[in-house]
CSV table of C-alpha atoms in Angstrom, one decimal:
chain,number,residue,atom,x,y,z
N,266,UNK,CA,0.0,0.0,0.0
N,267,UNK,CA,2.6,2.6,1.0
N,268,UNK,CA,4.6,1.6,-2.5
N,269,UNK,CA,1.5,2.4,-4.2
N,270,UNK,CA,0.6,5.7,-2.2
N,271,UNK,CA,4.3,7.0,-2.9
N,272,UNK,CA,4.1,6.1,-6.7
N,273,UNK,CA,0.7,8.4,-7.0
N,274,UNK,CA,2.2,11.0,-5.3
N,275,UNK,CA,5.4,11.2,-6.7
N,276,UNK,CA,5.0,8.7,-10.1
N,277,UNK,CA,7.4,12.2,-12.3
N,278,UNK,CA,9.5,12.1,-10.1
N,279,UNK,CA,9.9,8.4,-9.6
N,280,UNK,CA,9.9,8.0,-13.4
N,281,UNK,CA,12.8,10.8,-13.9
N,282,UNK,CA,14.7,8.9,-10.6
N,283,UNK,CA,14.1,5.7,-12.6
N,284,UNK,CA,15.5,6.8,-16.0
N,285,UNK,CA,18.8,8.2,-14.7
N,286,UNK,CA,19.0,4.8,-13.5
N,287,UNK,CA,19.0,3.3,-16.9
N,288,UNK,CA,22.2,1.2,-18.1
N,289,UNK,CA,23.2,3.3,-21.3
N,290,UNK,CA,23.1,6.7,-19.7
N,291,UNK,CA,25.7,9.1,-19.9
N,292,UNK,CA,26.5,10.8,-16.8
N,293,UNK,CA,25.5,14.3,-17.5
N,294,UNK,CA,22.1,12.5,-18.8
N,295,UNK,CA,21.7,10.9,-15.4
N,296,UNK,CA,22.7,14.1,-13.3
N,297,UNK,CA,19.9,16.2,-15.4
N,298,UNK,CA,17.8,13.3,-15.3
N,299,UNK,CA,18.0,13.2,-11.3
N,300,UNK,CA,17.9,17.3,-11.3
N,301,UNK,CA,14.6,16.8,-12.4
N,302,UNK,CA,13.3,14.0,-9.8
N,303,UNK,CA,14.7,15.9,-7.5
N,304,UNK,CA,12.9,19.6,-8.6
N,305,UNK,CA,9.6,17.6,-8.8
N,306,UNK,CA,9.9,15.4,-6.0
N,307,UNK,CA,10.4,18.6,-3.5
N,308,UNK,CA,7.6,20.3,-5.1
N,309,UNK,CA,4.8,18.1,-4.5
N,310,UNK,CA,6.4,17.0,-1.3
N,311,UNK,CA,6.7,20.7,0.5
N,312,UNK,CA,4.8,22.6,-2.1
N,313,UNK,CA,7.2,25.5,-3.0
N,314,UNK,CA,8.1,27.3,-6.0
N,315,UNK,CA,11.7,27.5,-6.1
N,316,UNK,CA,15.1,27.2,-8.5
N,317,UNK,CA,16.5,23.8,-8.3
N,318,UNK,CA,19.2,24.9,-6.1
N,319,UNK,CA,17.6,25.9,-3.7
N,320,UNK,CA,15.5,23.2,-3.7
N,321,UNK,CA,18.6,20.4,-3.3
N,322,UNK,CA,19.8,22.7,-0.8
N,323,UNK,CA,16.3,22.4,1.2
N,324,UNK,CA,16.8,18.5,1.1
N,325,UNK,CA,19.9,18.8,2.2
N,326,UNK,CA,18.6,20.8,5.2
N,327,UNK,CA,15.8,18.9,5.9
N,328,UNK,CA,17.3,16.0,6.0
N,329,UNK,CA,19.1,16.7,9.1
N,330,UNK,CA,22.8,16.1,10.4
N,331,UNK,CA,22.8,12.6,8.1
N,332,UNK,CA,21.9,13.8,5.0
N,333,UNK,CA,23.9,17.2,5.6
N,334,UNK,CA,27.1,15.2,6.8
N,335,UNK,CA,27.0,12.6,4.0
N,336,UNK,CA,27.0,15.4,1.3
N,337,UNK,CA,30.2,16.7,2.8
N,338,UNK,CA,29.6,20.4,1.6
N,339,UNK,CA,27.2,23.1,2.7
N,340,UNK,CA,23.4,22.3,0.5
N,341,UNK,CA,24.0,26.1,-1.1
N,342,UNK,CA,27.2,25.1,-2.8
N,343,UNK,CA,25.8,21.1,-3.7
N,344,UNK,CA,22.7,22.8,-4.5
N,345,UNK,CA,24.2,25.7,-6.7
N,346,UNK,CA,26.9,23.2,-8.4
N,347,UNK,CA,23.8,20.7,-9.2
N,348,UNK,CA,21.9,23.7,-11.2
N,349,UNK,CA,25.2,24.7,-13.1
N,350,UNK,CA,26.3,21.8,-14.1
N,351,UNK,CA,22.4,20.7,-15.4
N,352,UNK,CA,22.2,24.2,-17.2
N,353,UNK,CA,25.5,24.1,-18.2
N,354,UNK,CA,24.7,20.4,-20.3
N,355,UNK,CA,21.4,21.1,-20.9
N,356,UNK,CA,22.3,25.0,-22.6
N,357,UNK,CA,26.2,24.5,-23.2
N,358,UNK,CA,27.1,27.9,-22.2
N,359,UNK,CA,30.4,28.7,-21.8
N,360,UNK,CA,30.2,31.6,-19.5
N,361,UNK,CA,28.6,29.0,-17.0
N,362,UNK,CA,31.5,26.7,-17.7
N,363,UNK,CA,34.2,29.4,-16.6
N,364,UNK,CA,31.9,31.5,-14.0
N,365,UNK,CA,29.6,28.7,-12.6
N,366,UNK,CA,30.3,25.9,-10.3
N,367,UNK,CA,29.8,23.1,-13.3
N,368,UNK,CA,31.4,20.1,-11.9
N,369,UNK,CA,33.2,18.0,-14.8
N,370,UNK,CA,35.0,14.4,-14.3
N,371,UNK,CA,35.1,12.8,-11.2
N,372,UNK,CA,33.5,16.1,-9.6
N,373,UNK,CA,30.7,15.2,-11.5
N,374,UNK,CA,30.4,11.3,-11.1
N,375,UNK,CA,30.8,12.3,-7.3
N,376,UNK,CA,27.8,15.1,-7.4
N,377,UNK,CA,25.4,12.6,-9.7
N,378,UNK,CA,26.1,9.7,-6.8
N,379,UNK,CA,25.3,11.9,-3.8
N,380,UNK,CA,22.2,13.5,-5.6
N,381,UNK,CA,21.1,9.8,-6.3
N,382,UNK,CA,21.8,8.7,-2.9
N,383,UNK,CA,19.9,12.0,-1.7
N,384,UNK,CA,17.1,11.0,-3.3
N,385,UNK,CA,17.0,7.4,-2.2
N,386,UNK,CA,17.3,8.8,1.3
N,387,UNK,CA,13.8,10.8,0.5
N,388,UNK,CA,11.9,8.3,-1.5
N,389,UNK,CA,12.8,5.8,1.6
N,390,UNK,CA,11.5,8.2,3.9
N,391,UNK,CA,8.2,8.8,2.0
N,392,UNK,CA,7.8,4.9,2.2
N,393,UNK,CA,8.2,5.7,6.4
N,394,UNK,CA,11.0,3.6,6.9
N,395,UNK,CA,13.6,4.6,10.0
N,396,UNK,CA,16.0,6.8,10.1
N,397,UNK,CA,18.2,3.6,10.6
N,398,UNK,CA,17.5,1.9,7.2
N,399,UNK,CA,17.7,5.5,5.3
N,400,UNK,CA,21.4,6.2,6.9
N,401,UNK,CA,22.2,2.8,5.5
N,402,UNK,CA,21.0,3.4,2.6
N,403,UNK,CA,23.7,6.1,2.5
N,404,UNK,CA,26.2,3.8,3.8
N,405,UNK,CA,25.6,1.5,0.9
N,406,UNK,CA,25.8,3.7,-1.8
N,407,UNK,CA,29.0,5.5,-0.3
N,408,UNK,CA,30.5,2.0,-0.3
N,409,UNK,CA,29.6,1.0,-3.3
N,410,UNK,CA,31.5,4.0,-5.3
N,411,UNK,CA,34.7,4.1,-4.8
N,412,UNK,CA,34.8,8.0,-5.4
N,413,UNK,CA,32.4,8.7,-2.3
N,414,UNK,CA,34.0,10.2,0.4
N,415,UNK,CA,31.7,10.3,3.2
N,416,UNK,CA,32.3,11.4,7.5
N,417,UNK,CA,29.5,8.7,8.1
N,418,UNK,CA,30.1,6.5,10.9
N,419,UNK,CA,27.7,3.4,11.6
């Protein structure tokens, strides 16, 4: 019942979430892919109009001291990096390449894992699981990329 409650609520989001999963993606696909789970996902959950980075940042924040300490960076500058770098593949601009935060590389492998991570933490949560199952949630998926670095203890 509560899988079917969170897929009418959130089925755009959950559809974005499950396309960035898909095995042929390219990694700036997935990142704008889960920028837009993300945007829709906090929208119909708290209801506010708001630019995607401040939206991350909000999950971020409301996710408490686990979510906040697993991303390993203030939600502002996840939250602004996450818009850049989506505009930046979705537009191509260059002045956001060498004024933005557009994370490229590793940088950008790393930001597309915790942003999917973020969002497992959130769907999970929707679903009313514990606190303890969500922050092993983000446990598994820091150890499961070797590029996570995360301050999580467990």
């Amino acid at each position: 019942r509560a899988l079917v409650s969170l897929y009418e609520v959130h089925s755009d989001a959950i559809n974005f979430f499950r396309e960035a999963s898909g095995p042929s993606q390219r990694l700036d696909e997935r990142l704008v892919s889960l920028a837009k789970s993300a945007e829709i996902f906090h929208r119909k959950r708290f209801g506010t109009r708001a630019q995607i980075s401040h939206r991350v940042a909000d999950l971020i924040s409301r996710g408490g001291r686990v979510v906040q300490d697993f991303v390993a960076e203030t939600g502002n500058a996840f939250g602004n990096a996450v818009k850049d770098t989506r505009d930046y593949e979705l537009h191509r601009s260059d002045e956001l390449l060498t004024e933005g935060h557009v994370r490229k590389g590793a940088a950008l492998y790393e930001m597309t894992e915790k942003l999917n991570a973020l969002l497992h933490f959130w769907f999970l949560s929707e679903l009313g699981l514990s606190v303890a199952i969500q922050k092993r949630a983000l446990k598994v998926r820091g150890e499961f990329h070797p590029y996570f670095w995360s301050p999580l203890s467990f």
